[in-house]
Amino acid sequence: KNQVEQSPQSLIILEGKNCTLQCNYTVSPFSNLRWYKQDTGRGPVSLTIMTFSENTKSNGRYTATLDADTKQSSLHITASQLSDSASYICVVSARKEYGNKLVFGAGTILRVKS
Amino acid sequence: EAQVTQNPRYLITVTGKKLTVTCSQNMNHEYMSWYRQDPGLGLRQIYYSMNVEVTDKGDVPEGYKVSRKEKRNFPLILESPSPNQTSLYFCASSPSRVALVTDTQYFGPGTRLTVL
């Protein structure tokens, strides 16, 4: 069964600190992996997209890594800011005959406090 | 501005009273989709559409209907809402499902529905 599991469920950190969010998946056949940021009361916004051959991708202070062998990904946030408080969703795309099927993780809720 | 819009943003209704949530995108995207989001669960796909007049069931289609008469609009219809359909609903679009390999899905702002 295609599944995406994220950890931790929630996290509180101090402003300026770094943190790492984890994503493990069992989706097959793998096509790509995305990280989304979802602010409270808003729709998810794409942060990064990685295909099988990419193992690191950065977007400003966000760096995503992918290990396709162990089926794990992480999202590292550097020098956190209050505006980073949000839910972070890992989405894995399974390759299908007529396009891709997206499988969503439940998200990690990050709270950055001053 | 490129965007996906949904209306209404908030809705409280009663069991059995038909309702429609509208979704519109101005990016000429072929692919549109509806999701529901519940606490502790990931986004789950309700229905999707690969193009005008082409719709198909997602993972949780029971109790919902959709239509795609025009490229830009993809309304979600609840013929007889029930309390278990209380949820946060998102509409999303992307240029093409086939090209979903690296396409970004653009999400609407969400509609919070409460069925009493």
Short mmCIF file of C-alpha atoms in Angstrom, two decimals:
data_model
loop_
_atom_site.label_atom_id
_atom_site.label_comp_id
_atom_site.label_asym_id
_atom_site.label_seq_id
_atom_site.Cartn_x
_atom_site.Cartn_y
_atom_site.Cartn_z
CA LYS A 1 0.00 0.00 0.00
CA ASN A 2 1.32 3.43 -0.93
CA GLN A 3 1.95 5.39 2.25
CA VAL A 4 3.80 8.48 3.39
CA GLU A 5 4.69 8.90 7.06
CA GLN A 6 6.04 12.07 8.55
CA SER A 7 7.76 12.72 11.85
CA PRO A 8 7.54 14.34 14.24
CA GLN A 9 3.84 15.16 14.27
CA SER A 10 4.62 18.52 15.80
CA LEU A 11 7.67 20.49 16.81
CA ILE A 12 8.38 23.68 18.74
CA ILE A 13 11.69 25.48 18.27
CA LEU A 14 13.18 28.83 19.17
CA GLU A 15 13.59 31.50 16.53
CA GLY A 16 17.00 31.28 14.90
CA LYS A 17 17.44 27.56 15.52
CA ASN A 18 17.63 24.89 12.83
CA CYS A 19 15.34 21.90 12.55
CA THR A 20 14.87 18.79 10.40
CA LEU A 21 11.60 17.15 9.45
CA GLN A 22 11.44 13.54 8.29
CA CYS A 23 9.44 11.74 5.64
CA ASN A 24 9.41 7.96 5.00
CA TYR A 25 7.47 6.48 2.16
CA THR A 26 6.51 3.17 0.64
CA VAL A 27 5.18 4.60 -2.64
CA SER A 28 6.04 2.59 -5.73
CA PRO A 29 6.91 3.04 -8.52
CA PHE A 30 8.44 6.29 -7.37
CA SER A 31 8.23 9.36 -9.60
CA ASN A 32 9.05 12.37 -7.47
CA LEU A 33 8.84 13.80 -3.97
CA ARG A 34 7.59 17.23 -2.99
CA TRP A 35 7.56 19.30 0.15
CA TYR A 36 4.76 21.78 0.69
CA LYS A 37 4.32 24.50 3.30
CA GLN A 38 0.79 25.13 4.51
CA ASP A 39 0.11 28.22 6.59
CA THR A 40 -2.89 28.08 8.90
CA GLY A 41 -6.07 28.73 6.95
CA ARG A 42 -4.36 28.61 3.57
CA GLY A 43 -3.71 26.13 0.80
CA PRO A 44 -0.36 24.30 0.53
CA VAL A 45 2.43 26.02 -1.39
CA SER A 46 5.20 24.06 -3.09
CA LEU A 47 8.72 24.37 -1.61
CA THR A 48 10.71 21.76 -3.54
CA ILE A 49 10.23 18.95 -6.04
CA MET A 50 12.84 16.18 -6.40
CA THR A 51 13.01 13.40 -8.94
CA PHE A 52 14.74 10.04 -8.52
CA SER A 53 18.14 11.33 -9.62
CA GLU A 54 18.20 14.35 -7.30
CA ASN A 55 19.28 13.93 -3.72
CA THR A 56 19.40 17.55 -2.57
CA LYS A 57 17.43 20.62 -3.48
CA SER A 58 17.36 24.01 -1.80
CA ASN A 59 14.89 26.86 -1.73
CA GLY A 60 16.33 29.68 0.36
CA ARG A 61 16.59 28.48 3.96
CA TYR A 62 14.84 25.22 3.09
CA THR A 63 16.92 22.24 1.99
CA ALA A 64 15.32 18.93 1.07
CA THR A 65 17.23 15.67 0.77
CA LEU A 66 16.14 12.42 -0.81
CA ASP A 67 17.51 8.90 -0.36
CA ALA A 68 15.63 6.81 -2.90
CA ASP A 69 17.32 3.62 -1.71
CA THR A 70 16.02 3.88 1.85
CA LYS A 71 12.88 5.75 0.74
CA GLN A 72 13.49 8.63 3.09
CA SER A 73 13.47 12.38 2.72
CA SER A 74 14.16 15.23 5.08
CA LEU A 75 13.45 18.93 5.07
CA HIS A 76 16.02 21.05 6.87
CA ILE A 77 15.14 24.58 7.89
CA THR A 78 18.05 26.86 8.69
CA ALA A 79 17.92 29.89 11.00
CA SER A 80 14.19 29.56 11.59
CA GLN A 81 11.92 32.59 11.56
CA LEU A 82 8.52 33.16 13.13
CA SER A 83 7.03 33.04 9.62
CA ASP A 84 8.21 29.43 9.28
CA SER A 85 5.43 28.41 11.67
CA ALA A 86 3.24 26.21 9.49
CA SER A 87 2.43 22.64 8.58
CA TYR A 88 4.97 20.96 6.29
CA ILE A 89 3.60 18.26 4.03
CA CYS A 90 5.58 15.59 2.24
CA VAL A 91 3.96 14.37 -0.98
CA VAL A 92 5.22 11.40 -2.97
CA SER A 93 4.19 10.84 -6.54
CA ALA A 94 3.63 7.31 -7.83
CA ARG A 95 4.07 6.78 -11.54
CA LYS A 96 0.90 5.60 -13.23
CA GLU A 97 0.06 4.80 -16.83
CA TYR A 98 -1.67 8.13 -17.52
CA GLY A 99 0.19 10.46 -15.22
CA ASN A 100 1.01 10.39 -11.55
CA LYS A 101 -0.83 9.66 -8.34
CA LEU A 102 -0.02 11.92 -5.41
CA VAL A 103 0.17 10.41 -1.92
CA PHE A 104 0.12 12.94 0.90
CA GLY A 105 1.66 12.67 4.34
CA ALA A 106 -0.30 13.97 7.35
CA GLY A 107 2.19 16.80 7.85
CA THR A 108 4.46 18.08 10.60
CA ILE A 109 3.22 21.13 12.49
CA LEU A 110 6.12 23.47 13.21
CA ARG A 111 5.86 26.30 15.67
CA VAL A 112 8.68 28.81 15.91
CA LYS A 113 8.61 30.94 19.02
CA SER A 114 10.57 34.00 20.03
CA GLU B 1 -2.30 37.23 -10.81
CA ALA B 2 -2.26 33.45 -11.33
CA GLN B 3 -4.55 31.88 -8.79
CA VAL B 4 -7.12 29.30 -7.81
CA THR B 5 -10.20 30.72 -6.14
CA GLN B 6 -12.84 28.94 -4.11
CA ASN B 7 -16.20 30.06 -2.83
CA PRO B 8 -17.46 30.14 -0.23
CA ARG B 9 -14.52 30.13 2.16
CA TYR B 10 -16.69 29.14 5.10
CA LEU B 11 -20.03 27.36 5.11
CA ILE B 12 -22.25 25.97 7.83
CA THR B 13 -25.18 23.91 6.62
CA VAL B 14 -27.57 21.21 7.77
CA THR B 15 -27.78 17.55 6.85
CA GLY B 16 -29.41 16.93 3.49
CA LYS B 17 -29.33 20.46 2.12
CA LYS B 18 -27.64 20.41 -1.29
CA LEU B 19 -24.65 22.68 -1.70
CA THR B 20 -22.03 23.58 -4.27
CA VAL B 21 -18.48 24.78 -3.69
CA THR B 22 -17.10 26.60 -6.68
CA CYS B 23 -13.50 26.46 -7.90
CA SER B 24 -11.98 28.56 -10.64
CA GLN B 25 -8.45 28.91 -12.03
CA ASN B 26 -7.10 31.54 -14.41
CA MET B 27 -3.97 29.69 -15.59
CA ASN B 28 -5.53 27.67 -18.41
CA HIS B 29 -4.62 24.47 -16.58
CA GLU B 30 -5.94 21.19 -17.90
CA TYR B 31 -5.83 19.28 -14.64
CA MET B 32 -8.00 20.13 -11.64
CA SER B 33 -8.65 18.24 -8.46
CA TRP B 34 -10.61 18.35 -5.21
CA TYR B 35 -9.17 17.27 -1.86
CA ARG B 36 -10.43 17.11 1.67
CA GLN B 37 -8.19 17.58 4.68
CA ASP B 38 -9.06 16.19 8.11
CA PRO B 39 -7.03 16.43 11.34
CA GLY B 40 -4.31 13.79 11.53
CA LEU B 41 -4.87 12.68 7.95
CA GLY B 42 -3.15 13.81 4.80
CA LEU B 43 -4.99 15.47 1.97
CA ARG B 44 -7.22 12.91 0.30
CA GLN B 45 -8.32 13.23 -3.28
CA ILE B 46 -12.07 13.29 -3.92
CA TYR B 47 -12.34 13.75 -7.68
CA TYR B 48 -10.12 14.97 -10.45
CA SER B 49 -10.48 16.16 -14.01
CA MET B 50 -7.89 15.82 -16.75
CA ASN B 51 -9.72 18.16 -19.10
CA VAL B 52 -13.13 19.52 -20.05
CA GLU B 53 -15.84 16.85 -19.74
CA VAL B 54 -13.30 14.36 -18.34
CA THR B 55 -13.68 13.56 -14.65
CA ASP B 56 -12.76 10.57 -12.51
CA LYS B 57 -12.98 9.37 -8.93
CA GLY B 58 -10.19 9.86 -6.47
CA ASP B 59 -9.73 8.02 -3.20
CA VAL B 60 -12.83 9.24 -1.34
CA PRO B 61 -15.56 10.09 -3.91
CA GLU B 62 -18.62 8.83 -1.98
CA GLY B 63 -21.18 11.55 -1.39
CA TYR B 64 -19.67 14.00 -3.88
CA LYS B 65 -20.22 14.96 -7.50
CA VAL B 66 -18.24 17.19 -9.83
CA SER B 67 -18.57 18.62 -13.31
CA ARG B 68 -16.13 20.19 -15.79
CA LYS B 69 -18.07 22.05 -18.45
CA GLU B 70 -15.43 24.73 -18.87
CA LYS B 71 -11.68 24.54 -18.50
CA ARG B 72 -11.47 27.14 -15.76
CA ASN B 73 -14.26 25.88 -13.45
CA PHE B 74 -14.54 22.69 -11.43
CA PRO B 75 -17.41 22.83 -8.91
CA LEU B 76 -17.81 20.30 -6.10
CA ILE B 77 -21.40 19.28 -5.40
CA LEU B 78 -22.73 17.68 -2.23
CA GLU B 79 -26.23 16.46 -3.09
CA SER B 80 -27.14 15.43 0.45
CA PRO B 81 -24.43 16.52 2.90
CA SER B 82 -23.87 14.53 6.06
CA PRO B 83 -21.90 15.37 9.23
CA ASN B 84 -18.99 13.12 8.17
CA GLN B 85 -18.41 15.52 5.28
CA THR B 86 -17.46 18.25 7.71
CA SER B 87 -13.95 19.04 6.58
CA LEU B 88 -11.56 21.50 4.98
CA TYR B 89 -11.76 21.31 1.20
CA PHE B 90 -9.09 22.34 -1.29
CA CYS B 91 -9.27 22.73 -5.02
CA ALA B 92 -6.01 22.45 -6.96
CA SER B 93 -4.88 22.77 -10.56
CA SER B 94 -1.79 21.99 -12.60
CA PRO B 95 -0.90 22.34 -16.29
CA SER B 96 -1.31 18.67 -17.16
CA ARG B 97 -1.66 15.37 -15.33
CA VAL B 98 0.69 13.66 -17.72
CA ALA B 99 3.30 16.26 -16.95
CA LEU B 100 2.72 15.97 -13.21
CA VAL B 101 6.25 14.64 -12.91
CA THR B 102 7.56 18.05 -12.05
CA ASP B 103 4.44 20.17 -12.38
CA THR B 104 3.55 22.22 -9.40
CA GLN B 105 0.00 21.91 -8.16
CA TYR B 106 -1.52 25.24 -7.25
CA PHE B 107 -3.98 25.10 -4.38
CA GLY B 108 -6.92 27.31 -3.62
CA PRO B 109 -7.35 28.94 -0.20
CA GLY B 110 -9.68 26.25 1.11
CA THR B 111 -13.34 26.01 2.08
CA ARG B 112 -14.20 25.08 5.64
CA LEU B 113 -17.48 23.18 5.62
CA THR B 114 -19.49 22.26 8.70
CA VAL B 115 -22.52 19.99 8.32
CA LEU B 116 -24.80 19.94 11.35
#
